[in-house]
Amino acid sequence: MDKISVIQLQQEMLDKMASAQSIASNPLSVKSVETNAYQSVGKVAESSVAENSLQFGKALKGVIDTVNDYQAHASEKITAVELGQSDDLLGATIASQKASLSFDALMQVRNKMVSNFESIIKMPI
């Protein structure tokens, strides 16, 4: 997965979570969600739930692997600078910041997912 597709995937996930959170926080929009749900029943029937969850799982695993790669790359660069094998301190710092930012973004996505899940669980049926 290249960097652009990972960023696009993260942005799509954040957008979906933001819309889910706005729906959960606005009880007046529940009717519109209900209407949209009835309209999309045909679409859901056509697509397999197992396929969708598998695709989501693959996407999530891809993002986690990318964050892990950033962390490993930053660690390698920092270790090389510490051992005197490299004098690229700026590159090591940038790699470290990139890894830190990507990890923070992943944690924010996780927190949003947990928050939205809790909101859905608390909704009356």
PDB file of C-alpha atoms in Angstrom:
ATOM      1  CA  MET A   1       0.000   0.000   0.000  1.00  0.00           C
ATOM      2  CA  ASP A   2       1.490   3.320  -0.977  1.00  0.00           C
ATOM      3  CA  LYS A   3       1.405   6.404   1.224  1.00  0.00           C
ATOM      4  CA  ILE A   4      -1.276   8.218  -0.764  1.00  0.00           C
ATOM      5  CA  SER A   5      -3.739   5.324  -0.585  1.00  0.00           C
ATOM      6  CA  VAL A   6      -3.118   4.949   3.158  1.00  0.00           C
ATOM      7  CA  ILE A   7      -3.804   8.635   3.699  1.00  0.00           C
ATOM      8  CA  GLN A   8      -6.949   8.426   1.557  1.00  0.00           C
ATOM      9  CA  LEU A   9      -8.096   5.362   3.498  1.00  0.00           C
ATOM     10  CA  GLN A  10      -7.491   7.116   6.815  1.00  0.00           C
ATOM     11  CA  GLN A  11      -9.394  10.183   5.598  1.00  0.00           C
ATOM     12  CA  GLU A  12     -12.327   8.022   4.450  1.00  0.00           C
ATOM     13  CA  MET A  13     -12.422   6.284   7.834  1.00  0.00           C
ATOM     14  CA  LEU A  14     -12.360   9.619   9.659  1.00  0.00           C
ATOM     15  CA  ASP A  15     -15.152  10.977   7.437  1.00  0.00           C
ATOM     16  CA  LYS A  16     -17.323   7.917   8.061  1.00  0.00           C
ATOM     17  CA  MET A  17     -16.731   8.123  11.784  1.00  0.00           C
ATOM     18  CA  ALA A  18     -17.506  11.834  11.835  1.00  0.00           C
ATOM     19  CA  SER A  19     -20.799  11.258  10.025  1.00  0.00           C
ATOM     20  CA  ALA A  20     -21.656   8.390  12.384  1.00  0.00           C
ATOM     21  CA  GLN A  21     -20.888  10.589  15.366  1.00  0.00           C
ATOM     22  CA  SER A  22     -22.999  13.458  14.039  1.00  0.00           C
ATOM     23  CA  ILE A  23     -25.875  11.050  13.483  1.00  0.00           C
ATOM     24  CA  ALA A  24     -25.498   9.645  16.987  1.00  0.00           C
ATOM     25  CA  SER A  25     -25.412  13.104  18.548  1.00  0.00           C
ATOM     26  CA  ASN A  26     -28.437  14.456  16.655  1.00  0.00           C
ATOM     27  CA  PRO A  27     -31.652  12.562  17.472  1.00  0.00           C
ATOM     28  CA  LEU A  28     -33.564  14.417  14.738  1.00  0.00           C
ATOM     29  CA  SER A  29     -31.427  12.813  12.076  1.00  0.00           C
ATOM     30  CA  VAL A  30     -32.401   9.302  13.172  1.00  0.00           C
ATOM     31  CA  LYS A  31     -35.445   9.461  10.873  1.00  0.00           C
ATOM     32  CA  SER A  32     -33.264  10.278   7.886  1.00  0.00           C
ATOM     33  CA  VAL A  33     -30.927   7.442   8.831  1.00  0.00           C
ATOM     34  CA  GLU A  34     -33.938   5.133   9.047  1.00  0.00           C
ATOM     35  CA  THR A  35     -35.096   6.226   5.598  1.00  0.00           C
ATOM     36  CA  ASN A  36     -31.620   5.755   4.144  1.00  0.00           C
ATOM     37  CA  ALA A  37     -31.383   2.349   5.786  1.00  0.00           C
ATOM     38  CA  TYR A  38     -34.618   1.197   4.155  1.00  0.00           C
ATOM     39  CA  GLN A  39     -33.465   2.488   0.797  1.00  0.00           C
ATOM     40  CA  SER A  40     -30.145   0.689   1.038  1.00  0.00           C
ATOM     41  CA  VAL A  41     -31.565  -2.694   2.098  1.00  0.00           C
ATOM     42  CA  GLY A  42     -31.348  -3.865  -1.495  1.00  0.00           C
ATOM     43  CA  LYS A  43     -27.707  -2.893  -1.693  1.00  0.00           C
ATOM     44  CA  VAL A  44     -26.878  -4.652   1.570  1.00  0.00           C
ATOM     45  CA  ALA A  45     -28.672  -7.776   0.459  1.00  0.00           C
ATOM     46  CA  GLU A  46     -26.514  -7.881  -2.645  1.00  0.00           C
ATOM     47  CA  SER A  47     -23.210  -7.498  -0.870  1.00  0.00           C
ATOM     48  CA  SER A  48     -22.050 -10.088   1.581  1.00  0.00           C
ATOM     49  CA  VAL A  49     -21.484  -8.947   5.156  1.00  0.00           C
ATOM     50  CA  ALA A  50     -18.531 -11.312   5.416  1.00  0.00           C
ATOM     51  CA  GLU A  51     -16.907  -9.698   2.385  1.00  0.00           C
ATOM     52  CA  ASN A  52     -17.378  -6.210   3.795  1.00  0.00           C
ATOM     53  CA  SER A  53     -15.964  -7.123   7.178  1.00  0.00           C
ATOM     54  CA  LEU A  54     -13.067  -8.868   5.475  1.00  0.00           C
ATOM     55  CA  GLN A  55     -12.362  -5.756   3.396  1.00  0.00           C
ATOM     56  CA  PHE A  56     -12.529  -3.562   6.486  1.00  0.00           C
ATOM     57  CA  GLY A  57     -10.225  -5.964   8.318  1.00  0.00           C
ATOM     58  CA  LYS A  58      -7.726  -5.894   5.470  1.00  0.00           C
ATOM     59  CA  ALA A  59      -7.837  -2.095   5.311  1.00  0.00           C
ATOM     60  CA  LEU A  60      -7.362  -1.782   9.058  1.00  0.00           C
ATOM     61  CA  LYS A  61      -4.507  -4.282   9.033  1.00  0.00           C
ATOM     62  CA  GLY A  62      -2.884  -2.369   6.154  1.00  0.00           C
ATOM     63  CA  VAL A  63      -3.014   0.887   8.106  1.00  0.00           C
ATOM     64  CA  ILE A  64      -1.628  -0.770  11.237  1.00  0.00           C
ATOM     65  CA  ASP A  65       1.168  -2.372   9.209  1.00  0.00           C
ATOM     66  CA  THR A  66       2.023   0.992   7.660  1.00  0.00           C
ATOM     67  CA  VAL A  67       2.222   2.646  11.076  1.00  0.00           C
ATOM     68  CA  ASN A  68       4.408  -0.247  12.257  1.00  0.00           C
ATOM     69  CA  ASP A  69       6.688   0.219   9.227  1.00  0.00           C
ATOM     70  CA  TYR A  70       7.047   3.921  10.032  1.00  0.00           C
ATOM     71  CA  GLN A  71       7.948   3.041  13.634  1.00  0.00           C
ATOM     72  CA  ALA A  72      10.514   0.435  12.540  1.00  0.00           C
ATOM     73  CA  HIS A  73      12.072   2.795   9.975  1.00  0.00           C
ATOM     74  CA  ALA A  74      12.355   5.573  12.557  1.00  0.00           C
ATOM     75  CA  SER A  75      13.908   3.185  15.057  1.00  0.00           C
ATOM     76  CA  GLU A  76      16.494   2.051  12.503  1.00  0.00           C
ATOM     77  CA  LYS A  77      17.438   5.634  11.634  1.00  0.00           C
ATOM     78  CA  ILE A  78      17.710   6.678  15.285  1.00  0.00           C
ATOM     79  CA  THR A  79      19.814   3.626  16.133  1.00  0.00           C
ATOM     80  CA  ALA A  80      22.139   4.344  13.202  1.00  0.00           C
ATOM     81  CA  VAL A  81      22.629   7.928  14.401  1.00  0.00           C
ATOM     82  CA  GLU A  82      23.198   6.812  18.004  1.00  0.00           C
ATOM     83  CA  LEU A  83      25.797   4.250  16.950  1.00  0.00           C
ATOM     84  CA  GLY A  84      27.592   6.767  14.734  1.00  0.00           C
ATOM     85  CA  GLN A  85      26.837   4.822  11.548  1.00  0.00           C
ATOM     86  CA  SER A  86      24.946   7.778  10.113  1.00  0.00           C
ATOM     87  CA  ASP A  87      25.084  11.524  10.544  1.00  0.00           C
ATOM     88  CA  ASP A  88      21.571  12.091   9.183  1.00  0.00           C
ATOM     89  CA  LEU A  89      20.102  13.513  12.375  1.00  0.00           C
ATOM     90  CA  LEU A  90      17.499  15.503  10.459  1.00  0.00           C
ATOM     91  CA  GLY A  91      16.301  12.393   8.610  1.00  0.00           C
ATOM     92  CA  ALA A  92      16.067  10.471  11.869  1.00  0.00           C
ATOM     93  CA  THR A  93      14.107  13.296  13.501  1.00  0.00           C
ATOM     94  CA  ILE A  94      11.716  13.544  10.563  1.00  0.00           C
ATOM     95  CA  ALA A  95      11.200   9.771  10.523  1.00  0.00           C
ATOM     96  CA  SER A  96      10.552   9.837  14.264  1.00  0.00           C
ATOM     97  CA  GLN A  97       8.006  12.647  13.941  1.00  0.00           C
ATOM     98  CA  LYS A  98       6.325  10.920  11.006  1.00  0.00           C
ATOM     99  CA  ALA A  99       6.035   7.714  13.026  1.00  0.00           C
ATOM    100  CA  SER A 100       4.718   9.625  16.018  1.00  0.00           C
ATOM    101  CA  LEU A 101       2.108  11.495  13.973  1.00  0.00           C
ATOM    102  CA  SER A 102       0.923   8.344  12.220  1.00  0.00           C
ATOM    103  CA  PHE A 103       0.618   6.534  15.561  1.00  0.00           C
ATOM    104  CA  ASP A 104      -1.305   9.464  17.069  1.00  0.00           C
ATOM    105  CA  ALA A 105      -3.661   9.498  14.074  1.00  0.00           C
ATOM    106  CA  LEU A 106      -4.215   5.758  14.439  1.00  0.00           C
ATOM    107  CA  MET A 107      -5.032   6.209  18.122  1.00  0.00           C
ATOM    108  CA  GLN A 108      -7.496   8.993  17.288  1.00  0.00           C
ATOM    109  CA  VAL A 109      -9.213   6.736  14.765  1.00  0.00           C
ATOM    110  CA  ARG A 110      -9.379   3.968  17.366  1.00  0.00           C
ATOM    111  CA  ASN A 111     -10.805   6.334  19.980  1.00  0.00           C
ATOM    112  CA  LYS A 112     -13.434   7.602  17.521  1.00  0.00           C
ATOM    113  CA  MET A 113     -14.413   4.042  16.650  1.00  0.00           C
ATOM    114  CA  VAL A 114     -14.769   3.096  20.307  1.00  0.00           C
ATOM    115  CA  SER A 115     -16.736   6.258  21.055  1.00  0.00           C
ATOM    116  CA  ASN A 116     -19.102   5.672  18.133  1.00  0.00           C
ATOM    117  CA  PHE A 117     -19.543   2.035  19.086  1.00  0.00           C
ATOM    118  CA  GLU A 118     -20.429   3.054  22.636  1.00  0.00           C
ATOM    119  CA  SER A 119     -22.921   5.608  21.280  1.00  0.00           C
ATOM    120  CA  ILE A 120     -24.570   2.952  19.142  1.00  0.00           C
ATOM    121  CA  ILE A 121     -24.760   0.535  22.065  1.00  0.00           C
ATOM    122  CA  LYS A 122     -26.463   3.196  24.231  1.00  0.00           C
ATOM    123  CA  MET A 123     -29.104   3.993  21.598  1.00  0.00           C
ATOM    124  CA  PRO A 124     -32.604   2.819  22.440  1.00  0.00           C
ATOM    125  CA  ILE A 125     -34.081   0.289  20.066  1.00  0.00           C
TER     126      ILE A 125
END
